[in-house]
Amino acid sequence: MTNRNLFEKEVKERAPLQEFKEPNPLPEEIAAQYPTIDLVSIDLSQYEEGNSGLEKRKALAKQLETALSTSGFFHLSNVGLAPEVFNRVRSIGQLLMSIPDEEKVQYLAGALTSDEEDRSKSLGGERGSGFKPKKYWSNNNVRDSIEHYNFRDFLHDDIFLSDEGVLKHPKAVRGYLRDISDYFNYLHYEIVRKICNLSDIILEIPEGTLWNNYMRVIDNDPFHSGGGFGRLMRYYNPSPEDEVKTNQSWLRGHSDGSFITVLTSNPILSLQIRDYETGEWKFVTHKPDSLVVNVGDGFEFLSGGYFKSSIHRVHSPVEEQKGETRFQIIYFVDPDRSLVIDPETINSPKLNRLGYHKPKEWEKITFDQWNDNKGRLFGKNAVNNVKGDEPVVVKLFGRLHERWHQVDNAQPPAIAEHERLYGPPTSINV
Ligand SMILES: O=C(O)CCC(=O)C(=O)O
Ligand SMILES: [Fe+2]
């Protein structure tokens, strides 16, 4: 057991939290005037453990299969987290974002801008522990207005709450690290585990396979443990000129490099998913106290492309909500990093029957190779500083680094529109 004296001391000295004021959700009839996507909604209170719960789990797995194989996104309700739990984490985020800039720069996740980053040494602002300041990325020569803070290793108390682990974070939040780890541990053990088990049912592999093999937590071994990182993210309002230049895109269209991603449902209508078939951008609607979960690249590859790591972005809020504060809590869930991410790993009767095999052009790679190499491209000027939402298309290990591939599978009008705007897909050496 690690000595946690420093942590205990910080708990005693912590300042009280200020309540985070969530913006009001948009009335349904107004939200309905915007293009929205009707996501599958899964009621997690229907999940029952054990043999007697199998029929219920099979029913949920059926709904989940529709979600994973179409948009790759779903709402998850009755997740067992009270509104106060979400609010407490948001309040901690608010506290973090309010510390002076001079202090923030001592706790950076990487460099001050993405272009200065040496990613052979650093995970960068996207994946490293600490602050990603505003103006880190660029889009059509406009710098971003997003600030976020990443936490890593919260599934490993002996690392997270050790003196060294505590000192990684600004003084203001050190006494609140247990709240952070409680939240993300709950998501890992109660949400991710259940999604893994339901996915086993879909894939017709023994229940427990995904969880036990790739998501379990091994003490003091983050590399071979499931986990990833948690993010507290605050969007600020860009200037009107910047809004024009970026076409109101606050966070460029991308697919997540994770296995799955767990977001909080947000009252601000801003998150958009790009329709897999038509390319149309559609808003994700809000369900209070619920989660929004999406497939990341890792799960798409493991399923041979049956599950979809969809392109999504954050758009400037709709007219009725302009000026409101968007705050987001995210868990980017990574598997054991040595997992070989193609369907041969799991040999799923379902995928075999449907014909989802490893495409020849895919090199045999681990999740670590994917995550690391995709991570190196994030925010790179050569790839991202382009007009419009789509980055320059890069191939990594025979796979498009952002999963815009649905453009290739889409109906001819979408392909024509894509090529008209951006030309044919290109490849650059990395
Ligand atoms: O803010 C959101 O809702 C989504 C953010 C996101 O897609 C990301 O950070 O990868
Ligand atoms: Fe994302």
CSV table of C-alpha atoms and ligand atoms in Angstrom, one decimal:
chain,number,residue,atom,x,y,z
A,1,MET,CA,0.0,0.0,0.0
A,2,THR,CA,1.4,3.4,-1.0
A,3,ASN,CA,1.8,6.1,1.4
A,4,ARG,CA,-1.0,8.6,0.9
A,5,ASN,CA,-0.1,11.2,3.5
A,6,LEU,CA,0.1,14.0,1.0
A,7,PHE,CA,-3.2,13.1,-0.5
A,8,GLU,CA,-4.9,13.0,3.0
A,9,LYS,CA,-3.3,16.4,3.8
A,10,GLU,CA,-4.6,17.9,0.5
A,11,VAL,CA,-8.1,16.7,1.3
A,12,LYS,CA,-8.0,18.5,4.6
A,13,GLU,CA,-6.8,21.7,3.1
A,14,ARG,CA,-9.1,21.8,0.0
A,15,ALA,CA,-11.2,24.9,-0.7
A,16,PRO,CA,-15.0,24.3,-1.1
A,17,LEU,CA,-16.3,23.8,-4.6
A,18,GLN,CA,-18.5,26.4,-6.4
A,19,GLU,CA,-21.6,25.0,-8.0
A,20,PHE,CA,-21.4,24.6,-11.8
A,21,LYS,CA,-24.5,26.1,-13.4
A,22,GLU,CA,-25.6,23.9,-16.2
A,23,PRO,CA,-27.2,25.8,-19.1
A,24,ASN,CA,-30.9,25.1,-19.8
A,25,PRO,CA,-31.6,22.4,-22.4
A,26,LEU,CA,-33.3,23.5,-25.5
A,27,PRO,CA,-37.1,22.9,-25.5
A,28,GLU,CA,-37.8,19.8,-27.6
A,29,GLU,CA,-39.9,21.7,-30.2
A,30,ILE,CA,-37.0,24.1,-30.9
A,31,ALA,CA,-34.4,21.2,-31.1
A,32,ALA,CA,-36.8,19.5,-33.5
A,33,GLN,CA,-36.3,22.4,-36.0
A,34,TYR,CA,-32.6,21.5,-36.4
A,35,PRO,CA,-31.4,18.3,-38.2
A,36,THR,CA,-31.0,15.8,-35.4
A,37,ILE,CA,-30.1,12.2,-35.3
A,38,ASP,CA,-32.4,9.7,-33.6
A,39,LEU,CA,-29.9,7.7,-31.6
A,40,VAL,CA,-30.7,4.3,-30.1
A,41,SER,CA,-31.3,4.8,-26.4
A,42,ILE,CA,-30.4,2.0,-24.1
A,43,ASP,CA,-31.9,1.8,-20.6
A,44,LEU,CA,-29.1,0.4,-18.4
A,45,SER,CA,-31.4,-0.3,-15.5
A,46,GLN,CA,-32.6,-3.2,-17.7
A,47,TYR,CA,-29.2,-4.9,-17.4
A,48,GLU,CA,-29.3,-7.8,-15.0
A,49,GLU,CA,-26.3,-9.9,-14.0
A,50,GLY,CA,-26.2,-13.7,-13.8
A,51,ASN,CA,-28.0,-16.5,-15.6
A,52,SER,CA,-31.4,-15.3,-14.7
A,53,GLY,CA,-30.6,-11.9,-16.4
A,54,LEU,CA,-29.5,-13.4,-19.7
A,55,GLU,CA,-32.7,-12.8,-21.6
A,56,LYS,CA,-32.7,-9.2,-20.6
A,57,ARG,CA,-29.1,-8.8,-21.6
A,58,LYS,CA,-29.8,-10.4,-25.0
A,59,ALA,CA,-32.6,-7.9,-25.5
A,60,LEU,CA,-30.2,-5.0,-24.7
A,61,ALA,CA,-27.5,-6.5,-27.0
A,62,LYS,CA,-30.0,-6.5,-29.9
A,63,GLN,CA,-30.5,-2.7,-29.4
A,64,LEU,CA,-26.8,-2.2,-29.0
A,65,GLU,CA,-26.0,-4.0,-32.2
A,66,THR,CA,-28.2,-1.6,-34.1
A,67,ALA,CA,-26.4,1.3,-32.6
A,68,LEU,CA,-22.8,0.0,-33.0
A,69,SER,CA,-23.3,-1.1,-36.6
A,70,THR,CA,-25.1,2.1,-37.8
A,71,SER,CA,-24.1,5.5,-36.4
A,72,GLY,CA,-21.7,3.9,-33.8
A,73,PHE,CA,-23.3,6.3,-31.2
A,74,PHE,CA,-26.0,5.6,-28.6
A,75,HIS,CA,-27.6,7.2,-25.5
A,76,LEU,CA,-27.3,5.4,-22.3
A,77,SER,CA,-29.9,6.3,-19.6
A,78,ASN,CA,-30.4,5.2,-16.0
A,79,VAL,CA,-26.7,4.7,-15.6
A,80,GLY,CA,-26.8,4.9,-11.8
A,81,LEU,CA,-25.2,8.3,-11.4
A,82,ALA,CA,-27.1,11.0,-9.6
A,83,PRO,CA,-27.1,14.5,-11.1
A,84,GLU,CA,-25.0,15.6,-8.1
A,85,VAL,CA,-22.2,13.3,-9.2
A,86,PHE,CA,-22.0,14.8,-12.6
A,87,ASN,CA,-22.2,18.3,-11.1
A,88,ARG,CA,-19.5,17.7,-8.7
A,89,VAL,CA,-17.1,16.6,-11.5
A,90,ARG,CA,-18.1,19.7,-13.5
A,91,SER,CA,-17.4,21.9,-10.4
A,92,ILE,CA,-14.0,20.4,-10.1
A,93,GLY,CA,-13.4,21.2,-13.8
A,94,GLN,CA,-14.6,24.7,-13.2
A,95,LEU,CA,-12.1,25.0,-10.4
A,96,LEU,CA,-9.3,23.7,-12.6
A,97,MET,CA,-10.1,26.1,-15.4
A,98,SER,CA,-10.2,29.1,-13.0
A,99,ILE,CA,-6.6,28.9,-11.7
A,100,PRO,CA,-4.3,31.6,-13.0
A,101,ASP,CA,-2.6,31.1,-16.4
A,102,GLU,CA,0.9,31.3,-14.7
A,103,GLU,CA,0.0,28.2,-12.7
A,104,LYS,CA,-1.6,26.4,-15.6
A,105,VAL,CA,1.5,26.5,-17.7
A,106,GLN,CA,3.3,24.5,-14.9
A,107,TYR,CA,0.8,21.6,-15.5
A,108,LEU,CA,0.7,21.4,-19.3
A,109,ALA,CA,-0.1,18.1,-21.0
A,110,GLY,CA,2.4,18.9,-23.7
A,111,ALA,CA,3.8,22.1,-25.4
A,112,LEU,CA,1.9,25.4,-25.7
A,113,THR,CA,1.0,24.7,-29.3
A,114,SER,CA,0.8,21.5,-31.2
A,115,ASP,CA,3.4,22.6,-33.8
A,116,GLU,CA,6.0,22.8,-31.0
A,117,GLU,CA,5.3,19.3,-29.8
A,118,ASP,CA,7.9,16.6,-30.1
A,119,ARG,CA,5.6,13.6,-30.0
A,120,SER,CA,8.5,11.1,-29.9
A,121,LYS,CA,8.8,12.5,-26.3
A,122,SER,CA,5.3,13.6,-25.4
A,123,LEU,CA,1.8,12.4,-25.8
A,124,GLY,CA,0.9,16.0,-26.5
A,125,GLY,CA,-2.1,18.1,-25.4
A,126,GLU,CA,-4.6,15.5,-26.7
A,127,ARG,CA,-3.5,12.5,-24.6
A,128,GLY,CA,-1.0,13.7,-22.0
A,129,SER,CA,-1.9,14.3,-18.4
A,130,GLY,CA,-2.6,18.0,-17.7
A,131,PHE,CA,-3.8,21.1,-19.5
A,132,LYS,CA,-4.3,21.6,-23.2
A,133,PRO,CA,-4.5,25.4,-23.4
A,134,LYS,CA,-6.5,27.4,-25.9
A,135,LYS,CA,-4.8,28.1,-29.2
A,136,TYR,CA,-3.1,24.7,-29.4
A,137,TRP,CA,-4.6,23.6,-32.7
A,138,SER,CA,-5.3,25.5,-35.9
A,139,ASN,CA,-8.1,25.3,-38.5
A,140,ASN,CA,-7.9,27.5,-41.5
A,141,ASN,CA,-5.3,29.6,-39.6
A,142,VAL,CA,-7.6,30.1,-36.7
A,143,ARG,CA,-6.5,28.9,-33.3
A,144,ASP,CA,-8.9,26.9,-31.2
A,145,SER,CA,-10.9,28.3,-28.2
A,146,ILE,CA,-11.0,25.0,-26.2
A,147,GLU,CA,-9.4,24.3,-22.9
A,148,HIS,CA,-9.2,20.8,-21.5
A,149,TYR,CA,-7.5,18.9,-18.7
A,150,ASN,CA,-6.6,15.2,-19.0
A,151,PHE,CA,-6.3,12.7,-16.1
A,152,ARG,CA,-4.5,9.4,-16.6
A,153,ASP,CA,-4.0,6.4,-14.3
A,154,PHE,CA,-7.1,6.9,-12.1
A,155,LEU,CA,-7.8,3.1,-12.2
A,156,HIS,CA,-4.5,2.6,-10.3
A,157,ASP,CA,-4.8,4.1,-6.8
A,158,ASP,CA,-1.2,3.2,-6.1
A,159,ILE,CA,-0.1,5.5,-8.9
A,160,PHE,CA,-2.9,8.1,-8.9
A,161,LEU,CA,-2.9,8.9,-5.2
A,162,SER,CA,0.8,8.4,-4.6
A,163,ASP,CA,2.7,11.5,-3.6
A,164,GLU,CA,4.2,11.7,-7.1
A,165,GLY,CA,0.7,11.2,-8.7
A,166,VAL,CA,-0.8,13.9,-6.5
A,167,LEU,CA,1.9,16.4,-7.3
A,168,LYS,CA,1.2,16.1,-11.0
A,169,HIS,CA,-1.9,18.2,-10.5
A,170,PRO,CA,-2.5,21.8,-9.5
A,171,LYS,CA,-2.8,22.4,-5.8
A,172,ALA,CA,-6.5,23.5,-6.1
A,173,VAL,CA,-7.7,20.0,-7.2
A,174,ARG,CA,-5.3,17.7,-5.3
A,175,GLY,CA,-7.9,17.2,-2.6
A,176,TYR,CA,-10.5,16.2,-5.1
A,177,LEU,CA,-8.6,13.5,-6.9
A,178,ARG,CA,-10.7,10.8,-5.1
A,179,ASP,CA,-13.8,12.3,-6.7
A,180,ILE,CA,-12.2,12.1,-10.1
A,181,SER,CA,-11.1,8.5,-9.7
A,182,ASP,CA,-14.5,7.5,-8.2
A,183,TYR,CA,-16.3,8.9,-11.3
A,184,PHE,CA,-14.0,7.3,-13.9
A,185,ASN,CA,-13.8,4.0,-11.9
A,186,TYR,CA,-17.6,3.8,-11.9
A,187,LEU,CA,-17.7,4.4,-15.7
A,188,HIS,CA,-15.0,1.7,-16.1
A,189,TYR,CA,-16.5,-1.0,-13.9
A,190,GLU,CA,-20.2,-0.4,-14.3
A,191,ILE,CA,-20.6,1.1,-17.8
A,192,VAL,CA,-17.6,-0.2,-19.9
A,193,ARG,CA,-17.9,-3.7,-18.4
A,194,LYS,CA,-21.6,-4.0,-19.3
A,195,ILE,CA,-21.0,-2.6,-22.8
A,196,CYS,CA,-18.2,-5.2,-23.3
A,197,ASN,CA,-20.5,-8.0,-22.1
A,198,LEU,CA,-23.3,-7.0,-24.3
A,199,SER,CA,-20.9,-6.7,-27.2
A,200,ASP,CA,-19.7,-10.3,-26.5
A,201,ILE,CA,-23.4,-11.4,-26.9
A,202,ILE,CA,-23.5,-9.6,-30.2
A,203,LEU,CA,-20.3,-11.1,-31.4
A,204,GLU,CA,-21.4,-14.6,-30.1
A,205,ILE,CA,-18.2,-15.0,-28.1
A,206,PRO,CA,-18.4,-16.1,-24.4
A,207,GLU,CA,-19.6,-13.3,-22.2
A,208,GLY,CA,-16.7,-11.8,-20.3
A,209,THR,CA,-14.2,-12.2,-23.2
A,210,LEU,CA,-13.7,-8.5,-24.1
A,211,TRP,CA,-13.7,-7.4,-20.5
A,212,ASN,CA,-11.4,-10.1,-19.1
A,213,ASN,CA,-9.0,-10.1,-21.9
A,214,TYR,CA,-8.7,-6.4,-22.9
A,215,MET,CA,-10.3,-4.2,-20.3
A,216,ARG,CA,-9.3,-5.7,-16.9
A,217,VAL,CA,-7.1,-3.6,-14.7
A,218,ILE,CA,-3.8,-5.1,-13.6
A,219,ASP,CA,-2.3,-3.4,-10.5
A,220,ASN,CA,0.6,-1.1,-11.4
A,221,ASP,CA,0.5,-2.1,-15.1
A,222,PRO,CA,-1.4,0.6,-17.0
A,223,PHE,CA,0.1,-0.7,-20.4
A,224,HIS,CA,-1.7,-4.1,-20.1
A,225,SER,CA,-4.8,-2.7,-18.4
A,226,GLY,CA,-7.9,-1.3,-19.8
A,227,GLY,CA,-8.2,2.4,-19.0
A,228,GLY,CA,-7.2,5.3,-21.2
A,229,PHE,CA,-7.8,8.8,-19.9
A,230,GLY,CA,-10.5,11.2,-18.6
A,231,ARG,CA,-11.0,14.7,-19.9
A,232,LEU,CA,-12.7,17.8,-18.5
A,233,MET,CA,-13.3,20.1,-21.4
A,234,ARG,CA,-14.5,23.7,-21.6
A,235,TYR,CA,-15.4,25.4,-24.9
A,236,TYR,CA,-15.1,29.2,-25.0
A,237,ASN,CA,-16.8,31.5,-27.6
A,238,PRO,CA,-14.5,32.4,-30.5
A,239,SER,CA,-14.7,35.9,-32.0
A,240,PRO,CA,-17.3,36.5,-34.8
A,241,GLU,CA,-14.5,36.7,-37.4
A,242,ASP,CA,-13.1,33.3,-36.3
A,243,GLU,CA,-16.6,31.8,-36.4
A,244,VAL,CA,-16.8,32.8,-40.1
A,245,LYS,CA,-13.3,31.5,-40.9
A,246,THR,CA,-14.0,28.1,-39.3
A,247,ASN,CA,-17.5,27.8,-40.7
A,248,GLN,CA,-18.6,27.6,-37.0
A,249,SER,CA,-16.8,24.3,-36.5
A,250,TRP,CA,-15.3,24.4,-32.9
A,251,LEU,CA,-13.8,21.0,-33.0
A,252,ARG,CA,-13.0,19.6,-36.4
A,253,GLY,CA,-14.6,16.4,-37.7
A,254,HIS,CA,-12.7,13.4,-36.4
A,255,SER,CA,-13.0,9.8,-35.3
A,256,ASP,CA,-11.8,8.9,-31.8
A,257,GLY,CA,-8.6,6.9,-31.5
A,258,SER,CA,-10.1,5.1,-28.5
A,259,PHE,CA,-11.8,1.8,-28.2
A,260,ILE,CA,-15.0,3.4,-27.0
A,261,THR,CA,-15.7,6.9,-25.7
A,262,VAL,CA,-18.1,7.8,-22.9
A,263,LEU,CA,-19.4,11.4,-23.0
A,264,THR,CA,-22.0,13.2,-20.8
A,265,SER,CA,-25.1,14.1,-22.6
A,266,ASN,CA,-24.9,17.9,-23.0
A,267,PRO,CA,-27.8,20.4,-22.8
A,268,ILE,CA,-26.1,22.5,-25.6
A,269,LEU,CA,-27.0,21.4,-29.1
A,270,SER,CA,-23.5,21.3,-30.5
A,271,LEU,CA,-22.2,17.7,-31.0
A,272,GLN,CA,-22.9,16.5,-34.5
A,273,ILE,CA,-22.4,13.2,-36.2
A,274,ARG,CA,-21.7,12.8,-39.9
A,275,ASP,CA,-24.4,10.6,-41.4
A,276,TYR,CA,-22.6,7.4,-42.5
A,277,GLU,CA,-24.5,7.1,-45.8
A,278,THR,CA,-25.2,10.7,-46.9
A,279,GLY,CA,-22.5,12.7,-45.2
A,280,GLU,CA,-25.1,15.1,-43.7
A,281,TRP,CA,-24.1,16.6,-40.2
A,282,LYS,CA,-26.8,15.9,-37.6
A,283,PHE,CA,-27.0,17.1,-34.0
A,284,VAL,CA,-27.1,14.7,-31.0
A,285,THR,CA,-30.1,15.6,-28.8
A,286,HIS,CA,-29.9,15.9,-25.0
A,287,LYS,CA,-31.1,13.4,-22.4
A,288,PRO,CA,-30.6,14.8,-18.8
A,289,ASP,CA,-28.3,12.7,-16.6
A,290,SER,CA,-27.5,10.3,-19.4
A,291,LEU,CA,-24.4,9.4,-21.2
A,292,VAL,CA,-23.6,9.3,-24.9
A,293,VAL,CA,-21.3,6.5,-25.9
A,294,ASN,CA,-19.5,6.1,-29.2
A,295,VAL,CA,-17.3,3.5,-30.9
A,296,GLY,CA,-13.7,4.5,-31.4
A,297,ASP,CA,-11.2,3.3,-34.0
A,298,GLY,CA,-10.0,0.4,-31.9
A,299,PHE,CA,-13.4,-1.2,-31.6
A,300,GLU,CA,-14.1,-0.6,-35.3
A,301,PHE,CA,-10.9,-2.4,-36.3
A,302,LEU,CA,-11.4,-5.3,-33.8
A,303,SER,CA,-14.9,-5.8,-35.4
A,304,GLY,CA,-13.4,-5.6,-38.9
A,305,GLY,CA,-15.5,-2.6,-39.7
A,306,TYR,CA,-18.9,-3.9,-38.5
A,307,PHE,CA,-19.0,-1.4,-35.7
A,308,LYS,CA,-18.6,2.2,-36.8
A,309,SER,CA,-16.1,4.7,-35.5
A,310,SER,CA,-18.1,7.6,-36.9
A,311,ILE,CA,-16.9,11.1,-37.8
A,312,HIS,CA,-18.2,13.7,-35.4
A,313,ARG,CA,-17.5,17.3,-34.6
A,314,VAL,CA,-18.5,20.1,-32.2
A,315,HIS,CA,-20.4,22.9,-34.0
A,316,SER,CA,-21.0,26.4,-32.6
A,317,PRO,CA,-24.2,26.2,-30.5
A,318,VAL,CA,-27.5,26.8,-32.2
A,319,GLU,CA,-28.8,30.4,-32.2
A,320,GLU,CA,-31.0,30.0,-29.1
A,321,GLN,CA,-28.0,28.8,-27.0
A,322,LYS,CA,-25.2,31.1,-28.3
A,323,GLY,CA,-23.0,32.4,-25.5
A,324,GLU,CA,-23.8,29.6,-23.1
A,325,THR,CA,-21.0,27.6,-21.6
A,326,ARG,CA,-20.4,24.2,-22.9
A,327,PHE,CA,-18.6,21.9,-20.5
A,328,GLN,CA,-18.0,18.3,-21.2
A,329,ILE,CA,-16.7,15.2,-19.2
A,330,ILE,CA,-15.2,12.5,-21.4
A,331,TYR,CA,-13.7,9.1,-20.8
A,332,PHE,CA,-11.6,7.8,-23.7
A,333,VAL,CA,-11.5,4.1,-23.0
A,334,ASP,CA,-8.5,2.3,-24.3
A,335,PRO,CA,-7.9,-1.5,-24.1
A,336,ASP,CA,-4.8,-3.4,-23.1
A,337,ARG,CA,-2.4,-1.7,-25.5
A,338,SER,CA,-0.9,-4.9,-26.8
A,339,LEU,CA,-4.3,-5.9,-28.2
A,340,VAL,CA,-4.0,-6.8,-31.9
A,341,ILE,CA,-6.8,-4.7,-33.5
A,342,ASP,CA,-8.3,-6.9,-36.2
A,343,PRO,CA,-11.1,-9.4,-36.1
A,344,GLU,CA,-8.8,-12.4,-36.2
A,345,THR,CA,-8.1,-11.7,-32.5
A,346,ILE,CA,-11.6,-12.6,-31.4
A,347,ASN,CA,-12.6,-15.1,-34.1
A,348,SER,CA,-16.3,-14.1,-33.7
A,349,PRO,CA,-18.8,-16.5,-35.3
A,350,LYS,CA,-21.1,-13.5,-36.0
A,351,LEU,CA,-18.4,-11.5,-37.8
A,352,ASN,CA,-17.3,-14.6,-39.7
A,353,ARG,CA,-20.8,-15.3,-40.8
A,354,LEU,CA,-21.4,-11.7,-41.9
A,355,GLY,CA,-18.0,-11.7,-43.8
A,356,TYR,CA,-16.2,-9.1,-41.7
A,357,HIS,CA,-12.5,-10.2,-42.0
A,358,LYS,CA,-9.3,-8.4,-41.8
A,359,PRO,CA,-8.9,-6.5,-45.1
A,360,LYS,CA,-5.7,-7.4,-46.9
A,361,GLU,CA,-4.4,-3.8,-46.8
A,362,TRP,CA,-4.6,-3.7,-43.0
A,363,GLU,CA,-1.3,-4.4,-41.4
A,364,LYS,CA,-1.4,-6.5,-38.3
A,365,ILE,CA,-0.9,-3.9,-35.5
A,366,THR,CA,-1.5,-3.4,-31.8
A,367,PHE,CA,-3.8,-0.8,-30.3
A,368,ASP,CA,-0.6,0.9,-29.0
A,369,GLN,CA,0.8,1.3,-32.5
A,370,TRP,CA,-2.4,2.8,-33.8
A,371,ASN,CA,-3.0,5.1,-30.9
A,372,ASP,CA,0.6,6.3,-30.9
A,373,ASN,CA,0.8,7.0,-34.6
A,374,LYS,CA,-2.6,8.5,-34.9
A,375,GLY,CA,-1.7,10.7,-31.9
A,376,ARG,CA,1.4,12.0,-33.7
A,377,LEU,CA,-0.9,13.4,-36.4
A,378,PHE,CA,-3.3,15.3,-34.1
A,379,GLY,CA,-3.1,19.0,-34.6
A,380,LYS,CA,-0.2,18.8,-37.0
A,381,ASN,CA,-0.4,21.8,-39.3
A,382,ALA,CA,0.3,19.8,-42.4
A,383,VAL,CA,-2.7,17.5,-41.7
A,384,ASN,CA,-5.1,19.8,-39.9
A,385,ASN,CA,-4.6,23.4,-41.0
A,386,VAL,CA,-6.9,23.1,-44.0
A,387,LYS,CA,-10.1,24.9,-45.0
A,388,GLY,CA,-13.2,22.9,-44.2
A,389,ASP,CA,-13.8,20.1,-41.8
A,390,GLU,CA,-12.0,17.3,-43.4
A,391,PRO,CA,-8.3,16.9,-42.6
A,392,VAL,CA,-5.8,15.8,-45.2
A,393,VAL,CA,-6.3,12.1,-45.5
A,394,VAL,CA,-3.4,10.1,-44.3
A,395,LYS,CA,-3.0,6.3,-44.4
A,396,LEU,CA,-1.5,4.6,-41.4
A,397,PHE,CA,-0.9,0.8,-41.5
A,398,GLY,CA,-3.3,0.6,-44.5
A,399,ARG,CA,-6.1,2.4,-42.7
A,400,LEU,CA,-7.3,6.0,-43.0
A,401,HIS,CA,-6.1,7.9,-39.9
A,402,GLU,CA,-9.5,9.6,-39.5
A,403,ARG,CA,-12.3,7.2,-40.4
A,404,TRP,CA,-13.7,9.3,-43.3
A,405,HIS,CA,-13.8,6.0,-45.1
A,406,GLN,CA,-17.6,6.0,-45.2
A,407,VAL,CA,-17.2,8.5,-48.0
A,408,ASP,CA,-15.9,5.6,-50.1
A,409,ASN,CA,-18.8,3.3,-49.1
A,410,ALA,CA,-21.4,6.0,-49.4
A,411,GLN,CA,-23.8,6.6,-52.2
A,412,PRO,CA,-22.4,8.3,-55.4
A,413,PRO,CA,-23.7,11.8,-54.6
A,414,ALA,CA,-21.8,11.8,-51.3
A,415,ILE,CA,-18.6,10.7,-53.1
A,416,ALA,CA,-19.1,13.4,-55.7
A,417,GLU,CA,-19.7,16.0,-53.1
A,418,HIS,CA,-16.6,15.0,-51.2
A,419,GLU,CA,-14.4,15.0,-54.3
A,420,ARG,CA,-15.9,18.3,-55.4
A,421,LEU,CA,-14.9,19.9,-52.1
A,422,TYR,CA,-11.7,18.2,-51.3
A,423,GLY,CA,-10.5,16.2,-54.3
A,424,PRO,CA,-9.7,12.5,-54.2
A,425,PRO,CA,-8.2,11.0,-51.0
A,426,THR,CA,-4.5,11.5,-50.8
A,427,SER,CA,-1.8,9.9,-48.8
A,428,ILE,CA,1.3,11.5,-47.3
A,429,ASN,CA,4.3,9.9,-45.7
A,430,VAL,CA,4.5,10.3,-42.0
B,1,LIG,O1,-17.6,17.9,-26.7
B,1,LIG,C1,-18.1,16.8,-27.1
B,1,LIG,O2,-19.3,16.5,-26.9
B,1,LIG,C2,-17.3,15.9,-27.9
B,1,LIG,C3,-15.8,16.1,-27.9
B,1,LIG,C4,-15.1,15.1,-28.8
B,1,LIG,O3,-15.6,14.6,-29.7
B,1,LIG,C5,-13.7,14.8,-28.5
B,1,LIG,O4,-13.1,15.4,-27.7
B,1,LIG,O5,-13.2,13.8,-29.1
B,2,FE,FE,-14.5,12.8,-30.4
